Amino acid sequence: MAAERCWVVIPAAGVGQRFGGDFPKQYTKLRGRSLLDHCLATFLSWPTTYKIVVALSASDRQFLESDFATHPKIVKVEGGAERVNSVLNALAYIDLQADDGDWVMVHDAARPMLQTRDIDVLWRARSQYRAAILARPISDTIKRSNRAGVIDRTVSREGLWGAQTPQMAKVEDLCSALRAGLQAGHNITDEASALEAQGLEVGLVEGPAYNIKVTLPDDLHLANLWLERQ
């Protein structure tokens, strides 16, 4: 039996409006290396990575300065208006070459702290689930507000998880789920939500606390602290 292949998709066509700055957030430097390059370095050092498909803005010129711009395992495709469009563009490339049973992991370009051991944990989950994501159980007390910005009620955190990436599925499952979700007009905030809408069970694999998403400038400081600890 042929070895199972794992493709990786990194949507990196966004501008990171909440982060601010004069260039896209994924090119912000953390310890001298862009957030995107941190992600690429991790997946390139994971031995099961088959190819990494990076979805970039049509006007992107900064990727040419990446440490991995010419790496033979990296493929560039044009991104779309939203994350889901970028992921679908990458999947369109993969779908033309994928074997039956190939897997794909989709990872945020702004999650630079991921380690190969975390990918290993998710990859092993394929023996139990047809799709799975890294996630963290919610530990904070959750409040729901009203329109005036006042607490309406406290929400039980039992069974609540905060989704992380990578998010993993069979290539054919994710392609069909995202296309169906867009056609139905669903708000697709991550890959798991599209898979759930099609009735697929998505396993929750506990991810590490350090697998943070850099959304605001303070998150960059937090990521730097985690790097110091590592």
PDB file of C-alpha atoms in Angstrom:
ATOM      1  CA  MET A   1       0.000   0.000   0.000  1.00  0.00           C
ATOM      2  CA  ALA A   2       1.315   3.448  -0.919  1.00  0.00           C
ATOM      3  CA  ALA A   3       2.289   5.710   1.947  1.00  0.00           C
ATOM      4  CA  GLU A   4      -0.337   8.285   2.904  1.00  0.00           C
ATOM      5  CA  ARG A   5       0.651  11.719   1.641  1.00  0.00           C
ATOM      6  CA  CYS A   6      -0.035  14.941   3.469  1.00  0.00           C
ATOM      7  CA  TRP A   7      -0.311  18.230   1.617  1.00  0.00           C
ATOM      8  CA  VAL A   8      -0.168  21.533   3.482  1.00  0.00           C
ATOM      9  CA  VAL A   9      -2.087  24.696   2.603  1.00  0.00           C
ATOM     10  CA  ILE A  10      -1.136  28.074   4.065  1.00  0.00           C
ATOM     11  CA  PRO A  11      -3.488  30.910   3.092  1.00  0.00           C
ATOM     12  CA  ALA A  12      -1.329  34.058   3.141  1.00  0.00           C
ATOM     13  CA  ALA A  13      -3.166  36.530   0.929  1.00  0.00           C
ATOM     14  CA  GLY A  14      -4.644  38.655   3.722  1.00  0.00           C
ATOM     15  CA  VAL A  15      -3.471  42.050   4.921  1.00  0.00           C
ATOM     16  CA  GLY A  16      -4.103  41.689   8.662  1.00  0.00           C
ATOM     17  CA  GLN A  17      -6.170  44.847   9.133  1.00  0.00           C
ATOM     18  CA  ARG A  18      -6.522  44.455  12.905  1.00  0.00           C
ATOM     19  CA  PHE A  19      -2.751  44.116  13.282  1.00  0.00           C
ATOM     20  CA  GLY A  20      -2.015  47.336  11.391  1.00  0.00           C
ATOM     21  CA  GLY A  21       1.329  48.213   9.860  1.00  0.00           C
ATOM     22  CA  ASP A  22       2.584  49.079   6.401  1.00  0.00           C
ATOM     23  CA  PHE A  23       2.705  45.536   5.030  1.00  0.00           C
ATOM     24  CA  PRO A  24       0.801  42.254   5.442  1.00  0.00           C
ATOM     25  CA  LYS A  25       0.946  40.774   8.927  1.00  0.00           C
ATOM     26  CA  GLN A  26       2.425  37.459   7.770  1.00  0.00           C
ATOM     27  CA  TYR A  27       5.661  39.271   6.887  1.00  0.00           C
ATOM     28  CA  THR A  28       6.072  40.753  10.357  1.00  0.00           C
ATOM     29  CA  LYS A  29       9.392  39.639  11.812  1.00  0.00           C
ATOM     30  CA  LEU A  30       9.659  37.494  14.919  1.00  0.00           C
ATOM     31  CA  ARG A  31      13.261  36.905  16.002  1.00  0.00           C
ATOM     32  CA  GLY A  32      14.494  37.929  12.553  1.00  0.00           C
ATOM     33  CA  ARG A  33      12.186  35.629  10.579  1.00  0.00           C
ATOM     34  CA  SER A  34       8.720  36.399   9.193  1.00  0.00           C
ATOM     35  CA  LEU A  35       5.688  34.751  10.752  1.00  0.00           C
ATOM     36  CA  LEU A  36       5.080  32.952   7.458  1.00  0.00           C
ATOM     37  CA  ASP A  37       8.649  31.656   7.300  1.00  0.00           C
ATOM     38  CA  HIS A  38       8.357  30.282  10.829  1.00  0.00           C
ATOM     39  CA  CYS A  39       5.363  28.235   9.658  1.00  0.00           C
ATOM     40  CA  LEU A  40       7.090  27.097   6.479  1.00  0.00           C
ATOM     41  CA  ALA A  41      10.225  26.063   8.376  1.00  0.00           C
ATOM     42  CA  THR A  42       8.199  23.874  10.728  1.00  0.00           C
ATOM     43  CA  PHE A  43       6.298  22.058   7.989  1.00  0.00           C
ATOM     44  CA  LEU A  44       9.424  21.646   5.859  1.00  0.00           C
ATOM     45  CA  SER A  45      11.142  19.971   8.795  1.00  0.00           C
ATOM     46  CA  TRP A  46       8.191  17.591   9.298  1.00  0.00           C
ATOM     47  CA  PRO A  47       9.145  14.500   7.256  1.00  0.00           C
ATOM     48  CA  THR A  48       5.597  13.639   6.120  1.00  0.00           C
ATOM     49  CA  THR A  49       4.994  16.963   4.357  1.00  0.00           C
ATOM     50  CA  TYR A  50       4.545  16.224   0.661  1.00  0.00           C
ATOM     51  CA  LYS A  51       4.167  19.762  -0.670  1.00  0.00           C
ATOM     52  CA  ILE A  52       3.177  23.128   0.776  1.00  0.00           C
ATOM     53  CA  VAL A  53       0.798  25.259  -1.274  1.00  0.00           C
ATOM     54  CA  VAL A  54       0.958  28.927  -0.269  1.00  0.00           C
ATOM     55  CA  ALA A  55      -1.872  31.189  -1.431  1.00  0.00           C
ATOM     56  CA  LEU A  56      -0.563  34.723  -1.971  1.00  0.00           C
ATOM     57  CA  SER A  57      -2.075  38.006  -3.037  1.00  0.00           C
ATOM     58  CA  ALA A  58      -1.658  38.794  -6.738  1.00  0.00           C
ATOM     59  CA  SER A  59       0.286  41.909  -5.721  1.00  0.00           C
ATOM     60  CA  ASP A  60       2.567  40.092  -3.268  1.00  0.00           C
ATOM     61  CA  ARG A  61       6.259  40.756  -3.887  1.00  0.00           C
ATOM     62  CA  GLN A  62       7.550  40.131  -0.391  1.00  0.00           C
ATOM     63  CA  PHE A  63       7.440  36.365  -0.677  1.00  0.00           C
ATOM     64  CA  LEU A  64      10.406  36.654  -3.033  1.00  0.00           C
ATOM     65  CA  GLU A  65      12.435  37.572   0.061  1.00  0.00           C
ATOM     66  CA  SER A  66      11.339  34.451   1.942  1.00  0.00           C
ATOM     67  CA  ASP A  67      14.037  32.019   3.061  1.00  0.00           C
ATOM     68  CA  PHE A  68      12.034  29.362   1.220  1.00  0.00           C
ATOM     69  CA  ALA A  69      10.915  31.228  -1.916  1.00  0.00           C
ATOM     70  CA  THR A  70      12.577  28.706  -4.221  1.00  0.00           C
ATOM     71  CA  HIS A  71      12.239  25.565  -2.101  1.00  0.00           C
ATOM     72  CA  PRO A  72      11.206  22.612  -4.290  1.00  0.00           C
ATOM     73  CA  LYS A  73       8.436  21.550  -1.904  1.00  0.00           C
ATOM     74  CA  ILE A  74       6.691  24.932  -2.037  1.00  0.00           C
ATOM     75  CA  VAL A  75       4.073  25.856  -4.640  1.00  0.00           C
ATOM     76  CA  LYS A  76       2.566  29.339  -4.974  1.00  0.00           C
ATOM     77  CA  VAL A  77      -1.016  29.983  -6.077  1.00  0.00           C
ATOM     78  CA  GLU A  78      -3.023  33.175  -6.220  1.00  0.00           C
ATOM     79  CA  GLY A  79      -5.172  33.815  -3.191  1.00  0.00           C
ATOM     80  CA  GLY A  80      -8.748  35.009  -3.097  1.00  0.00           C
ATOM     81  CA  ALA A  81     -10.813  37.752  -1.509  1.00  0.00           C
ATOM     82  CA  GLU A  82     -11.397  35.732   1.690  1.00  0.00           C
ATOM     83  CA  ARG A  83      -9.539  32.964   3.479  1.00  0.00           C
ATOM     84  CA  VAL A  84     -11.920  30.319   2.165  1.00  0.00           C
ATOM     85  CA  ASN A  85     -11.295  31.437  -1.424  1.00  0.00           C
ATOM     86  CA  SER A  86      -7.540  31.214  -0.910  1.00  0.00           C
ATOM     87  CA  VAL A  87      -7.851  27.719   0.542  1.00  0.00           C
ATOM     88  CA  LEU A  88     -10.050  26.630  -2.366  1.00  0.00           C
ATOM     89  CA  ASN A  89      -7.549  27.991  -4.886  1.00  0.00           C
ATOM     90  CA  ALA A  90      -4.828  25.946  -3.209  1.00  0.00           C
ATOM     91  CA  LEU A  91      -7.049  22.871  -3.110  1.00  0.00           C
ATOM     92  CA  ALA A  92      -7.806  23.254  -6.823  1.00  0.00           C
ATOM     93  CA  TYR A  93      -4.089  22.823  -7.486  1.00  0.00           C
ATOM     94  CA  ILE A  94      -3.849  19.875  -5.102  1.00  0.00           C
ATOM     95  CA  ASP A  95      -6.965  18.167  -6.437  1.00  0.00           C
ATOM     96  CA  LEU A  96      -5.401  17.872  -9.887  1.00  0.00           C
ATOM     97  CA  GLN A  97      -2.509  15.834  -8.477  1.00  0.00           C
ATOM     98  CA  ALA A  98      -3.795  14.196  -5.325  1.00  0.00           C
ATOM     99  CA  ASP A  99      -4.058  10.451  -4.999  1.00  0.00           C
ATOM    100  CA  ASP A 100      -7.130   8.817  -3.527  1.00  0.00           C
ATOM    101  CA  GLY A 101      -6.857   9.067   0.225  1.00  0.00           C
ATOM    102  CA  ASP A 102      -4.418  11.989   0.308  1.00  0.00           C
ATOM    103  CA  TRP A 103      -4.730  14.278   3.333  1.00  0.00           C
ATOM    104  CA  VAL A 104      -4.388  18.029   3.643  1.00  0.00           C
ATOM    105  CA  MET A 105      -3.607  20.258   6.606  1.00  0.00           C
ATOM    106  CA  VAL A 106      -4.551  23.933   6.508  1.00  0.00           C
ATOM    107  CA  HIS A 107      -2.539  26.206   8.773  1.00  0.00           C
ATOM    108  CA  ASP A 108      -2.739  29.924   9.594  1.00  0.00           C
ATOM    109  CA  ALA A 109       0.250  31.948   8.410  1.00  0.00           C
ATOM    110  CA  ALA A 110      -0.038  33.910  11.665  1.00  0.00           C
ATOM    111  CA  ARG A 111       0.508  30.886  13.945  1.00  0.00           C
ATOM    112  CA  PRO A 112       4.320  30.815  13.987  1.00  0.00           C
ATOM    113  CA  MET A 113       4.799  28.794  17.175  1.00  0.00           C
ATOM    114  CA  LEU A 114       3.637  25.407  15.886  1.00  0.00           C
ATOM    115  CA  GLN A 115       6.119  22.570  16.461  1.00  0.00           C
ATOM    116  CA  THR A 116       6.590  19.329  14.529  1.00  0.00           C
ATOM    117  CA  ARG A 117       5.550  17.345  17.603  1.00  0.00           C
ATOM    118  CA  ASP A 118       2.166  19.097  17.472  1.00  0.00           C
ATOM    119  CA  ILE A 119       1.752  18.127  13.823  1.00  0.00           C
ATOM    120  CA  ASP A 120       2.622  14.541  14.759  1.00  0.00           C
ATOM    121  CA  VAL A 121      -0.175  14.457  17.344  1.00  0.00           C
ATOM    122  CA  LEU A 122      -2.720  15.679  14.790  1.00  0.00           C
ATOM    123  CA  TRP A 123      -1.439  13.314  12.085  1.00  0.00           C
ATOM    124  CA  ARG A 124      -1.892  10.302  14.364  1.00  0.00           C
ATOM    125  CA  ALA A 125      -5.544  11.249  14.821  1.00  0.00           C
ATOM    126  CA  ARG A 126      -6.299  10.120  11.252  1.00  0.00           C
ATOM    127  CA  SER A 127      -6.485   6.561  12.590  1.00  0.00           C
ATOM    128  CA  GLN A 128      -9.539   7.633  14.586  1.00  0.00           C
ATOM    129  CA  TYR A 129     -11.129  10.461  12.589  1.00  0.00           C
ATOM    130  CA  ARG A 130     -11.666  11.327   8.936  1.00  0.00           C
ATOM    131  CA  ALA A 131     -11.042  14.970   9.880  1.00  0.00           C
ATOM    132  CA  ALA A 132      -9.507  16.581  12.964  1.00  0.00           C
ATOM    133  CA  ILE A 133      -8.231  19.899  14.269  1.00  0.00           C
ATOM    134  CA  LEU A 134      -5.947  21.139  16.995  1.00  0.00           C
ATOM    135  CA  ALA A 135      -7.948  22.982  19.661  1.00  0.00           C
ATOM    136  CA  ARG A 136      -7.797  24.053  23.299  1.00  0.00           C
ATOM    137  CA  PRO A 137     -10.497  23.613  25.953  1.00  0.00           C
ATOM    138  CA  ILE A 138     -11.859  27.014  27.013  1.00  0.00           C
ATOM    139  CA  SER A 139     -10.658  27.887  30.519  1.00  0.00           C
ATOM    140  CA  ASP A 140     -11.974  31.444  30.875  1.00  0.00           C
ATOM    141  CA  THR A 141     -15.437  32.202  32.207  1.00  0.00           C
ATOM    142  CA  ILE A 142     -17.538  33.042  29.145  1.00  0.00           C
ATOM    143  CA  LYS A 143     -19.916  36.015  29.103  1.00  0.00           C
ATOM    144  CA  ARG A 144     -22.511  36.808  26.438  1.00  0.00           C
ATOM    145  CA  SER A 145     -23.220  40.525  26.016  1.00  0.00           C
ATOM    146  CA  ASN A 146     -26.275  42.405  24.843  1.00  0.00           C
ATOM    147  CA  ARG A 147     -26.253  45.181  22.261  1.00  0.00           C
ATOM    148  CA  ALA A 148     -25.421  47.764  24.908  1.00  0.00           C
ATOM    149  CA  GLY A 149     -22.212  45.966  25.787  1.00  0.00           C
ATOM    150  CA  VAL A 150     -23.546  44.767  29.129  1.00  0.00           C
ATOM    151  CA  ILE A 151     -23.355  41.167  30.317  1.00  0.00           C
ATOM    152  CA  ASP A 152     -26.501  39.353  29.308  1.00  0.00           C
ATOM    153  CA  ARG A 153     -25.577  36.027  30.881  1.00  0.00           C
ATOM    154  CA  THR A 154     -22.748  33.685  31.744  1.00  0.00           C
ATOM    155  CA  VAL A 155     -22.312  30.815  29.323  1.00  0.00           C
ATOM    156  CA  SER A 156     -21.245  27.391  30.523  1.00  0.00           C
ATOM    157  CA  ARG A 157     -17.785  26.583  29.212  1.00  0.00           C
ATOM    158  CA  GLU A 158     -18.384  22.850  29.497  1.00  0.00           C
ATOM    159  CA  GLY A 159     -17.608  21.265  26.140  1.00  0.00           C
ATOM    160  CA  LEU A 160     -16.332  24.538  24.638  1.00  0.00           C
ATOM    161  CA  TRP A 161     -13.053  24.550  22.702  1.00  0.00           C
ATOM    162  CA  GLY A 162     -11.068  27.270  20.979  1.00  0.00           C
ATOM    163  CA  ALA A 163     -10.131  26.130  17.465  1.00  0.00           C
ATOM    164  CA  GLN A 164      -6.504  26.241  16.355  1.00  0.00           C
ATOM    165  CA  THR A 165      -4.750  25.137  13.207  1.00  0.00           C
ATOM    166  CA  PRO A 166      -3.651  22.954  11.492  1.00  0.00           C
ATOM    167  CA  GLN A 167      -7.021  21.553  10.520  1.00  0.00           C
ATOM    168  CA  MET A 168      -6.797  18.222   8.736  1.00  0.00           C
ATOM    169  CA  ALA A 169      -9.094  16.324   6.368  1.00  0.00           C
ATOM    170  CA  LYS A 170      -9.086  14.130   3.308  1.00  0.00           C
ATOM    171  CA  VAL A 171      -8.448  16.272   0.232  1.00  0.00           C
ATOM    172  CA  GLU A 172     -11.695  15.256  -1.478  1.00  0.00           C
ATOM    173  CA  ASP A 173     -13.742  15.861   1.691  1.00  0.00           C
ATOM    174  CA  LEU A 174     -12.434  19.372   2.215  1.00  0.00           C
ATOM    175  CA  CYS A 175     -12.795  20.335  -1.452  1.00  0.00           C
ATOM    176  CA  SER A 176     -16.433  19.288  -1.592  1.00  0.00           C
ATOM    177  CA  ALA A 177     -17.282  20.759   1.837  1.00  0.00           C
ATOM    178  CA  LEU A 178     -15.874  24.206   1.054  1.00  0.00           C
ATOM    179  CA  ARG A 179     -17.542  24.335  -2.355  1.00  0.00           C
ATOM    180  CA  ALA A 180     -20.872  23.267  -0.907  1.00  0.00           C
ATOM    181  CA  GLY A 181     -20.580  25.782   1.906  1.00  0.00           C
ATOM    182  CA  LEU A 182     -19.920  28.672  -0.455  1.00  0.00           C
ATOM    183  CA  GLN A 183     -22.757  27.621  -2.737  1.00  0.00           C
ATOM    184  CA  ALA A 184     -25.124  27.533   0.252  1.00  0.00           C
ATOM    185  CA  GLY A 185     -23.970  30.986   1.382  1.00  0.00           C
ATOM    186  CA  HIS A 186     -22.534  29.811   4.688  1.00  0.00           C
ATOM    187  CA  ASN A 187     -20.120  31.967   6.661  1.00  0.00           C
ATOM    188  CA  ILE A 188     -17.064  29.713   6.578  1.00  0.00           C
ATOM    189  CA  THR A 189     -14.721  30.862   9.327  1.00  0.00           C
ATOM    190  CA  ASP A 190     -12.525  27.763   9.265  1.00  0.00           C
ATOM    191  CA  GLU A 191     -12.283  24.434   7.474  1.00  0.00           C
ATOM    192  CA  ALA A 192     -13.927  22.507  10.312  1.00  0.00           C
ATOM    193  CA  SER A 193     -17.106  24.578  10.072  1.00  0.00           C
ATOM    194  CA  ALA A 194     -17.507  23.616   6.412  1.00  0.00           C
ATOM    195  CA  LEU A 195     -16.893  19.944   7.175  1.00  0.00           C
ATOM    196  CA  GLU A 196     -19.371  20.038  10.079  1.00  0.00           C
ATOM    197  CA  ALA A 197     -22.045  21.550   7.821  1.00  0.00           C
ATOM    198  CA  GLN A 198     -21.724  18.520   5.525  1.00  0.00           C
ATOM    199  CA  GLY A 199     -22.268  16.130   8.400  1.00  0.00           C
ATOM    200  CA  LEU A 200     -18.658  14.989   8.815  1.00  0.00           C
ATOM    201  CA  GLU A 201     -17.463  14.293  12.326  1.00  0.00           C
ATOM    202  CA  VAL A 202     -14.404  16.401  13.132  1.00  0.00           C
ATOM    203  CA  GLY A 203     -12.204  15.216  15.956  1.00  0.00           C
ATOM    204  CA  LEU A 204     -10.795  17.571  18.574  1.00  0.00           C
ATOM    205  CA  VAL A 205      -7.093  17.045  19.323  1.00  0.00           C
ATOM    206  CA  GLU A 206      -5.760  19.076  22.222  1.00  0.00           C
ATOM    207  CA  GLY A 207      -3.191  21.555  20.973  1.00  0.00           C
ATOM    208  CA  PRO A 208      -0.552  23.460  22.944  1.00  0.00           C
ATOM    209  CA  ALA A 209      -1.131  26.789  24.676  1.00  0.00           C
ATOM    210  CA  TYR A 210       1.747  28.330  22.720  1.00  0.00           C
ATOM    211  CA  ASN A 211       0.055  27.759  19.347  1.00  0.00           C
ATOM    212  CA  ILE A 212      -1.288  31.309  19.397  1.00  0.00           C
ATOM    213  CA  LYS A 213      -2.513  33.338  16.444  1.00  0.00           C
ATOM    214  CA  VAL A 214      -0.825  36.718  16.047  1.00  0.00           C
ATOM    215  CA  THR A 215      -3.788  39.038  15.527  1.00  0.00           C
ATOM    216  CA  LEU A 216      -2.798  42.172  17.461  1.00  0.00           C
ATOM    217  CA  PRO A 217       0.642  43.689  18.145  1.00  0.00           C
ATOM    218  CA  ASP A 218       0.566  42.444  21.762  1.00  0.00           C
ATOM    219  CA  ASP A 219       0.313  38.882  20.436  1.00  0.00           C
ATOM    220  CA  LEU A 220       3.743  39.333  18.862  1.00  0.00           C
ATOM    221  CA  HIS A 221       5.202  40.106  22.291  1.00  0.00           C
ATOM    222  CA  LEU A 222       3.522  36.998  23.683  1.00  0.00           C
ATOM    223  CA  ALA A 223       4.943  34.870  20.867  1.00  0.00           C
ATOM    224  CA  ASN A 224       8.395  36.243  21.639  1.00  0.00           C
ATOM    225  CA  LEU A 225       7.990  35.229  25.279  1.00  0.00           C
ATOM    226  CA  TRP A 226       7.039  31.695  24.245  1.00  0.00           C
ATOM    227  CA  LEU A 227      10.129  31.524  22.031  1.00  0.00           C
ATOM    228  CA  GLU A 228      12.285  32.544  24.984  1.00  0.00           C
ATOM    229  CA  ARG A 229      10.764  29.727  27.049  1.00  0.00           C
ATOM    230  CA  GLN A 230      11.400  27.206  24.269  1.00  0.00           C
TER     231      GLN A 230
END
